Coordinates of C-alpha atoms in Angstrom, one line a residue:
X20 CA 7.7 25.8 6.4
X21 CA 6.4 23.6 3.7
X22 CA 3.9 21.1 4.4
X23 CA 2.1 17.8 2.6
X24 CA -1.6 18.4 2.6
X25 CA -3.3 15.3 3.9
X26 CA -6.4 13.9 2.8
X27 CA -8.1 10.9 5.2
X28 CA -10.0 8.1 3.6
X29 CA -13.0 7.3 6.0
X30 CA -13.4 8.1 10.0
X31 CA -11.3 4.9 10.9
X32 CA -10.8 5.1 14.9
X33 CA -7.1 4.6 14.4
X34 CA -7.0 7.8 12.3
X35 CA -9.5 10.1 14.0
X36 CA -8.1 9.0 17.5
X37 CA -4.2 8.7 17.1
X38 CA -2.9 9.5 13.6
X39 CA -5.2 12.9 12.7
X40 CA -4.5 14.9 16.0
X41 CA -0.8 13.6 15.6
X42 CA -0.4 15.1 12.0
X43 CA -2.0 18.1 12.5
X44 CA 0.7 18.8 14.9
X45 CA 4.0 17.7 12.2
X46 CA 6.6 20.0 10.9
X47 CA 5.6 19.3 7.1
X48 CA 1.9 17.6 7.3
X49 CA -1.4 19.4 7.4
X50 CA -4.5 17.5 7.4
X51 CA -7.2 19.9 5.1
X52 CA -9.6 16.9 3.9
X53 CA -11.6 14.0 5.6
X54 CA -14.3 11.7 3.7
X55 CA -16.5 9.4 4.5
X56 CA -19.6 7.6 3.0
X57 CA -21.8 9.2 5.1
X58 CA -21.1 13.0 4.2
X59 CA -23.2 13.9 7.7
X60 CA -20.6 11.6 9.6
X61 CA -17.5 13.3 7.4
X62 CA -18.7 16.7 8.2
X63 CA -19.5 16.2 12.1
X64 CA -15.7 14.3 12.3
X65 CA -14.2 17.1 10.3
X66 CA -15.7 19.8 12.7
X67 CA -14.6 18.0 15.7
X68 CA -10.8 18.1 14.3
X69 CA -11.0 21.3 12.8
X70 CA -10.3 20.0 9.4
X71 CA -11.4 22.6 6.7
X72 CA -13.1 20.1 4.1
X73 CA -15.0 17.0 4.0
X74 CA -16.6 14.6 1.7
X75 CA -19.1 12.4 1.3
X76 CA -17.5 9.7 -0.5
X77 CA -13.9 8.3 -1.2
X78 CA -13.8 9.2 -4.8
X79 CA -14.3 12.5 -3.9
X80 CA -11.6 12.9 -1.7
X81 CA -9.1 11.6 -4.5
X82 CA -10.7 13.9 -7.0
X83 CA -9.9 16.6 -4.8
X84 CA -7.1 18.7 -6.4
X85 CA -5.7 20.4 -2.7
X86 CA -5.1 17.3 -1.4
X87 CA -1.3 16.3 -1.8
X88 CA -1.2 12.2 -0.2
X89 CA -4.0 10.1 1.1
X90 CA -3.8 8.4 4.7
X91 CA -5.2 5.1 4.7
X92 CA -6.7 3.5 7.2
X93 CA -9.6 1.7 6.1
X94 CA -10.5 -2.0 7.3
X95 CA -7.7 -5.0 6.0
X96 CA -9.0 -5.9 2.8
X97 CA -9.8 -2.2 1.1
X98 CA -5.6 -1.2 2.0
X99 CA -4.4 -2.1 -1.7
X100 CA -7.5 -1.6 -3.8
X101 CA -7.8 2.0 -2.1
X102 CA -4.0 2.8 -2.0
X103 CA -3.6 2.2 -5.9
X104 CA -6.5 4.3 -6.8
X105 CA -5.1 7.1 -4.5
X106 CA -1.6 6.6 -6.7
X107 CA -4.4 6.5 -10.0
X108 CA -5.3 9.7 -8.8
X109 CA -2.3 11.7 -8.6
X110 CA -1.8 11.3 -5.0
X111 CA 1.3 10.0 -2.7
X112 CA -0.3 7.6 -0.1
X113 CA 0.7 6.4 3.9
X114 CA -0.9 3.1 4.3
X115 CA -1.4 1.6 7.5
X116 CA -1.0 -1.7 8.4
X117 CA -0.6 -4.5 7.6
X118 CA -0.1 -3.3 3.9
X119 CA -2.6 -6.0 2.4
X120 CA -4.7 -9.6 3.1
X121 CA -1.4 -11.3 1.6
X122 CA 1.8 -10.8 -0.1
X123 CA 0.2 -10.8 -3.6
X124 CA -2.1 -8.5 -2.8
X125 CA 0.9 -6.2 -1.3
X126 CA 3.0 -7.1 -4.5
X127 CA 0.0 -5.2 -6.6
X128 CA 0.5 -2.6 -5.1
X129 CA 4.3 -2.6 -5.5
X130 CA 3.8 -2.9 -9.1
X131 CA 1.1 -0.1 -9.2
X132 CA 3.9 2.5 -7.4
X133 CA 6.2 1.4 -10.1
X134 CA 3.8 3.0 -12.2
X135 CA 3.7 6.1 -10.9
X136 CA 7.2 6.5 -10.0
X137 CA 7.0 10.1 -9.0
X138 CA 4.6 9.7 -6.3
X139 CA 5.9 8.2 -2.5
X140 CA 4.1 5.0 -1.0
X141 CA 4.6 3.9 2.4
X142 CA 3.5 1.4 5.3
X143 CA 2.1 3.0 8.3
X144 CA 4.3 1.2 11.1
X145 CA 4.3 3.8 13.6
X146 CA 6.8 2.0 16.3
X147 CA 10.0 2.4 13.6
X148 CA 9.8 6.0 14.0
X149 CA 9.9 6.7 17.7
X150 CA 13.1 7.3 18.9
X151 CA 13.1 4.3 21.5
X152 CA 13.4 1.9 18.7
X153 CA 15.7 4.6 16.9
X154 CA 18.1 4.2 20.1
X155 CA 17.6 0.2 20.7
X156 CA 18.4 -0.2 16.8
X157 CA 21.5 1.5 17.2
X158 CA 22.7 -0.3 20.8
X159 CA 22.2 -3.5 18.3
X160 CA 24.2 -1.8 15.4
X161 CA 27.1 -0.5 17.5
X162 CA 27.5 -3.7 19.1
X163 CA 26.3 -2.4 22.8
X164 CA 25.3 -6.2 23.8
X165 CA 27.4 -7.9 21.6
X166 CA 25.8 -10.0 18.9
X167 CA 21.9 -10.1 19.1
X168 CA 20.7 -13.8 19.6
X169 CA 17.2 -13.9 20.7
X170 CA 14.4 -11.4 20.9
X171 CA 11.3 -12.1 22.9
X172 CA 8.2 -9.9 22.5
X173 CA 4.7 -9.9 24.1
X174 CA 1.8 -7.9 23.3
X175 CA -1.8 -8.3 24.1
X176 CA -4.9 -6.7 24.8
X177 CA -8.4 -7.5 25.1
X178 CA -11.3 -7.0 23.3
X179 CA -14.4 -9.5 23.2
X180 CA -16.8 -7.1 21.0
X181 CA -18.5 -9.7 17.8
X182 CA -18.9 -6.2 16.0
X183 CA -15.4 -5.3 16.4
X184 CA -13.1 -5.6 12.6
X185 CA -10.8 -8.0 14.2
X186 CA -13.4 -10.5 14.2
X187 CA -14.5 -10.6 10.9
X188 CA -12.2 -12.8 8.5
X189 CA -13.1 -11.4 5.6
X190 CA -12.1 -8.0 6.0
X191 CA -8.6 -9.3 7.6
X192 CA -9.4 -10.0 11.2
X193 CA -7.2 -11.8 13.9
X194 CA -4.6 -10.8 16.0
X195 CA -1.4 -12.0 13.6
X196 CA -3.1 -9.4 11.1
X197 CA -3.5 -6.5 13.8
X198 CA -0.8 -6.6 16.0
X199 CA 1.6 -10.0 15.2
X200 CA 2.8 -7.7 12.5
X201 CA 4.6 -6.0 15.0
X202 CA 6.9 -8.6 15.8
X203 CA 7.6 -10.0 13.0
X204 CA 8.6 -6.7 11.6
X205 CA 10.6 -5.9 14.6
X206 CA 12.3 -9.2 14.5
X207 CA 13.8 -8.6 11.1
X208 CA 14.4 -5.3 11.3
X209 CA 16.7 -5.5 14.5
X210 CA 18.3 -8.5 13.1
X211 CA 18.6 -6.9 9.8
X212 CA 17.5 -10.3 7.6
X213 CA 14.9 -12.0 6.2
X214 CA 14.1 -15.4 8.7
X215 CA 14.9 -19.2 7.0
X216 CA 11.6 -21.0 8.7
X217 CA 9.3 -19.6 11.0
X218 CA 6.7 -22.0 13.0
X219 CA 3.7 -20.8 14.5
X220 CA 0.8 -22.0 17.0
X221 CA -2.3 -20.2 16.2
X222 CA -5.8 -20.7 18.4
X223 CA -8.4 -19.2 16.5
X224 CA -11.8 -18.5 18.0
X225 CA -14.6 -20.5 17.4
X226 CA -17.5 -18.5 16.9
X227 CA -15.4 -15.7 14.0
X228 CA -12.7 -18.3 12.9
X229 CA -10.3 -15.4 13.3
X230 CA -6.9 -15.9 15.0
X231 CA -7.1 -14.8 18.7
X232 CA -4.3 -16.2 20.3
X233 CA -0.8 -16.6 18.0
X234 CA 2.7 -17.8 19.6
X235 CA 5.9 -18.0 16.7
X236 CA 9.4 -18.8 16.7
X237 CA 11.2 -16.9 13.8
X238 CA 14.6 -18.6 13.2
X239 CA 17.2 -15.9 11.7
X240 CA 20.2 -19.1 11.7
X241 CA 22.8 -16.6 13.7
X242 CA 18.9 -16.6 16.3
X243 CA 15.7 -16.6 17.0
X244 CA 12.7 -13.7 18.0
X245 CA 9.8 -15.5 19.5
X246 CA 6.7 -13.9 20.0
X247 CA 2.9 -14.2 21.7
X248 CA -0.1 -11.7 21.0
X249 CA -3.5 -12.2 21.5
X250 CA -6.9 -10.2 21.7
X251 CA -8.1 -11.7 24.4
X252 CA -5.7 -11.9 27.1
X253 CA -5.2 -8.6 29.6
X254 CA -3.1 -5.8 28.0
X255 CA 0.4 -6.0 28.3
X256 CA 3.4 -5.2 26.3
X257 CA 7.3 -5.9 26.5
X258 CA 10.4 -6.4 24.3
X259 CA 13.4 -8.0 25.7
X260 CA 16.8 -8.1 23.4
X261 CA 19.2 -10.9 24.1
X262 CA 23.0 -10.5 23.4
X263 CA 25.8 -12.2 23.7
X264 CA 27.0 -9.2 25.9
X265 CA 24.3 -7.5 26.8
X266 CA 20.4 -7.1 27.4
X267 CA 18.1 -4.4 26.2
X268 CA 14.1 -4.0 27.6
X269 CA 12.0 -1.9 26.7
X270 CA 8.8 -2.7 29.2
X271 CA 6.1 0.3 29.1
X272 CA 4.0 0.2 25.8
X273 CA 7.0 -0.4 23.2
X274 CA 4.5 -0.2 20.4
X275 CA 2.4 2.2 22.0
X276 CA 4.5 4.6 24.0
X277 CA 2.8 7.6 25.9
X278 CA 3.4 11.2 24.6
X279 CA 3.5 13.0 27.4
X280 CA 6.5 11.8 29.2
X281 CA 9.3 10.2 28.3
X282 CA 10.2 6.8 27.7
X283 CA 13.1 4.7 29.0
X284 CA 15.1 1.7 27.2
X285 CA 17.6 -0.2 29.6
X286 CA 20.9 -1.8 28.7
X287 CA 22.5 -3.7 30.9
X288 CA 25.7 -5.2 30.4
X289 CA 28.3 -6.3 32.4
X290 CA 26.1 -6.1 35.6
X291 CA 25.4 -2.8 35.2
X292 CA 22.3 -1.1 34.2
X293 CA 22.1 2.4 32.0
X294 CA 18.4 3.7 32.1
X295 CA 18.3 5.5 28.7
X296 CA 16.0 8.6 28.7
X297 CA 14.3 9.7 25.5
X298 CA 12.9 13.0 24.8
X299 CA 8.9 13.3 24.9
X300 CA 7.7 13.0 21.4
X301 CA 4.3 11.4 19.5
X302 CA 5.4 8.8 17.2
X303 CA 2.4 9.3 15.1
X304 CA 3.7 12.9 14.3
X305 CA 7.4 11.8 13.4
X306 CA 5.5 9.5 10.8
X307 CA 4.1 11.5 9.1
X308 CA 7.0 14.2 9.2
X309 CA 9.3 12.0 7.8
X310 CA 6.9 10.8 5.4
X311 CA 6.1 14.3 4.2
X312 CA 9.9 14.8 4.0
X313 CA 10.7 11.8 1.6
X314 CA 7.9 13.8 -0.5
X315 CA 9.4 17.2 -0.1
X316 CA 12.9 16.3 -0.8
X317 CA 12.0 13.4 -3.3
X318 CA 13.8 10.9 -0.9
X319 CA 12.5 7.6 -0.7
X320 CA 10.6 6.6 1.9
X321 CA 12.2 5.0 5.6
X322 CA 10.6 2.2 5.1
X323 CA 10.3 0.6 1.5
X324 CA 7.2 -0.9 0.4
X325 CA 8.7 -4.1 -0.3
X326 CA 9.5 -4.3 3.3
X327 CA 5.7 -4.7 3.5
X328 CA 5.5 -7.5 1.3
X329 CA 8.0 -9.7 2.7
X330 CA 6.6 -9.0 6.5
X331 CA 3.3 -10.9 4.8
X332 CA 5.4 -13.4 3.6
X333 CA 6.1 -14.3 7.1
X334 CA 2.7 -13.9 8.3
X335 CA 1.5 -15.8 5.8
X336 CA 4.2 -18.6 6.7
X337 CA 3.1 -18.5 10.4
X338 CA -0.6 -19.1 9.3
X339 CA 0.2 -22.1 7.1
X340 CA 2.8 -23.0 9.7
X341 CA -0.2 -23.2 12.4
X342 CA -2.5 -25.3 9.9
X343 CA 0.2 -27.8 8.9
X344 CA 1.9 -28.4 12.4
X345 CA 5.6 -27.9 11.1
X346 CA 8.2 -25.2 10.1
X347 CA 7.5 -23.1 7.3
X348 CA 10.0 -20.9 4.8
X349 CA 8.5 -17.7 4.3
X350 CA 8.1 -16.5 0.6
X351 CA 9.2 -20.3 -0.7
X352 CA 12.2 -19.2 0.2

């Protein structure tokens, strides 16, 4: 079986925790390479994963001819600047997300993988993949409620630490930026279109200036996705999809479903309810198998990089939306 070697820029929790143990475990990913810029900290992180190789800076890493793609899960702001000189280097890159600090900054990037045409760039949204969302896109497709008029999301967790990322605005903090990405990607995926005018109600926190609470209504003209997510309000997490016909939920984790049973989406329709059973499965490893695949067959990837631009159009529609007090149209559109 053929397999993408992975090389992972820095000992980011996200990675080390969730998306490393996840790979080394895919069909057509193997992780051989970790750096960091502490070469003790790369070493002792490699040792505990049982990756083969480590290094003590970034550069190194790209310079490193048996790595095939970079994973990229650095803080906000270094996303782009690393990503392109990944593609500089020779190297396909996964990028989590969001993709940049704003849609120019995602747009450079766009422009940089245009350069290098040969090599595969993709966003790092982990939820697309799993086959819950798989099997609620579909119900929406196939016309299983009927035509899909409002989708209501709520995630939240919390997480009151001053050293944390989140709080620190220059490296892209606040909750829109970490999770409220979610959503808004969500929203236009399952209605398949680009919203007219988003409004948002942001409450930042005073002592960071970073976004901590965020409630949005997308309108999509046929409906609307509304949304809340905050970082400081108890976890919870649920998707509800509104049909003319027809309701889907999905209520445990939708964005962070557990590996090691399986999860359950329910339709109900006609006053009947279908529990929906989906095989156990790590959504993390499905990334980056079908990732490695678009590499391996030279197929583009399943989700475009210019999806990642336009979901920062929005975000960045919601953010002026919150500052001005009225409806925004995302991209000048």
């Amino acid at each position: 079986m053929q397999k993408i070697r992975i090389g992972v820029l820095s000992t980011a929790r996200i990675g080390v925790q969730k998306v490393i143990p996840a790979m080394q475990k895919g069909e057509h990913t193997e992780v051989v390479a970790i750096a960091s810029r502490s070469l003790d900290k790369a070493r002792d992180m490699a040792r505990h994963l049982g990756i083969p190789r480590w290094h003590g800076s970034y550069e190194a890493l790209l310079a490193d001819a048996d790595v095939d793609a970079v994973y990229n899960p650095l803080p906000n702001d270094q996303h782009v600047p690393w990503s392109i000189r990944a593609l500089e280097a020779g190297k396909h890159v996964l990028c989590e997300k969001p993709i940049g600090l704003s849609a120019a900054q995602g747009r450079q990037l766009v422009e940089a993988a245009r350069r290098h045409p040969r090599l595969k760039v993709m966003e790092a949204l982990m939820y697309r993949h799993h086959p819950q969302w798989r099997t609620a896109k579909e119900l929406v497709q196939t016309g299983q409620i009927g035509a899909l008029r409002a989708i209501r999301v709520f995630f939240s967790f919390y997480k009151d630490d001053p050293g944390n990322i989140r709080y620190d605005s220059a490296r892209g903090g606040g909750v829109l930026m970490d999770i409220g990405c979610y959503a808004t990607s969500l929203s236009r995926w399952l209605f398949n279109a680009e919203p007219q005018r988003v409004f948002g109600l942001l409450v930042n926190d005073p002592r960071f200036g970073v976004d901590c609470l965020v409630s949005a209504m997308l309108d999509f003209g046929v409906g609307h996705a509304t949304f809340t997510c905050s970082m400081q309000v108890a976890p919870f997490q649920q998707v509800h999809l509104a049909g003319v016909a027809g309701h889907i939920e999905l209520s445990e984790a939708p964005f962070n479903p557990p590996d090691d049973r399986p999860c359950v989406v329910s339709l109900q329709r006609g006053g009947e309810v279908r529990r929906l059973e989906l095989d156990v499965c790590n959504q993390y490893t499905i990334q980056g198998d079908r990732f490695a695949e678009a590499i391996l067959h030279e197929t583009p990837v399943p989700i475009p990089l210019e999806d990642a631009v336009r979901n920062m159009e929005v975000i960045e529609a919601l953010v002026a939306s919150g500052c001005s007090g009225g409806w925004v149209r995302p991209g000048g559109r």
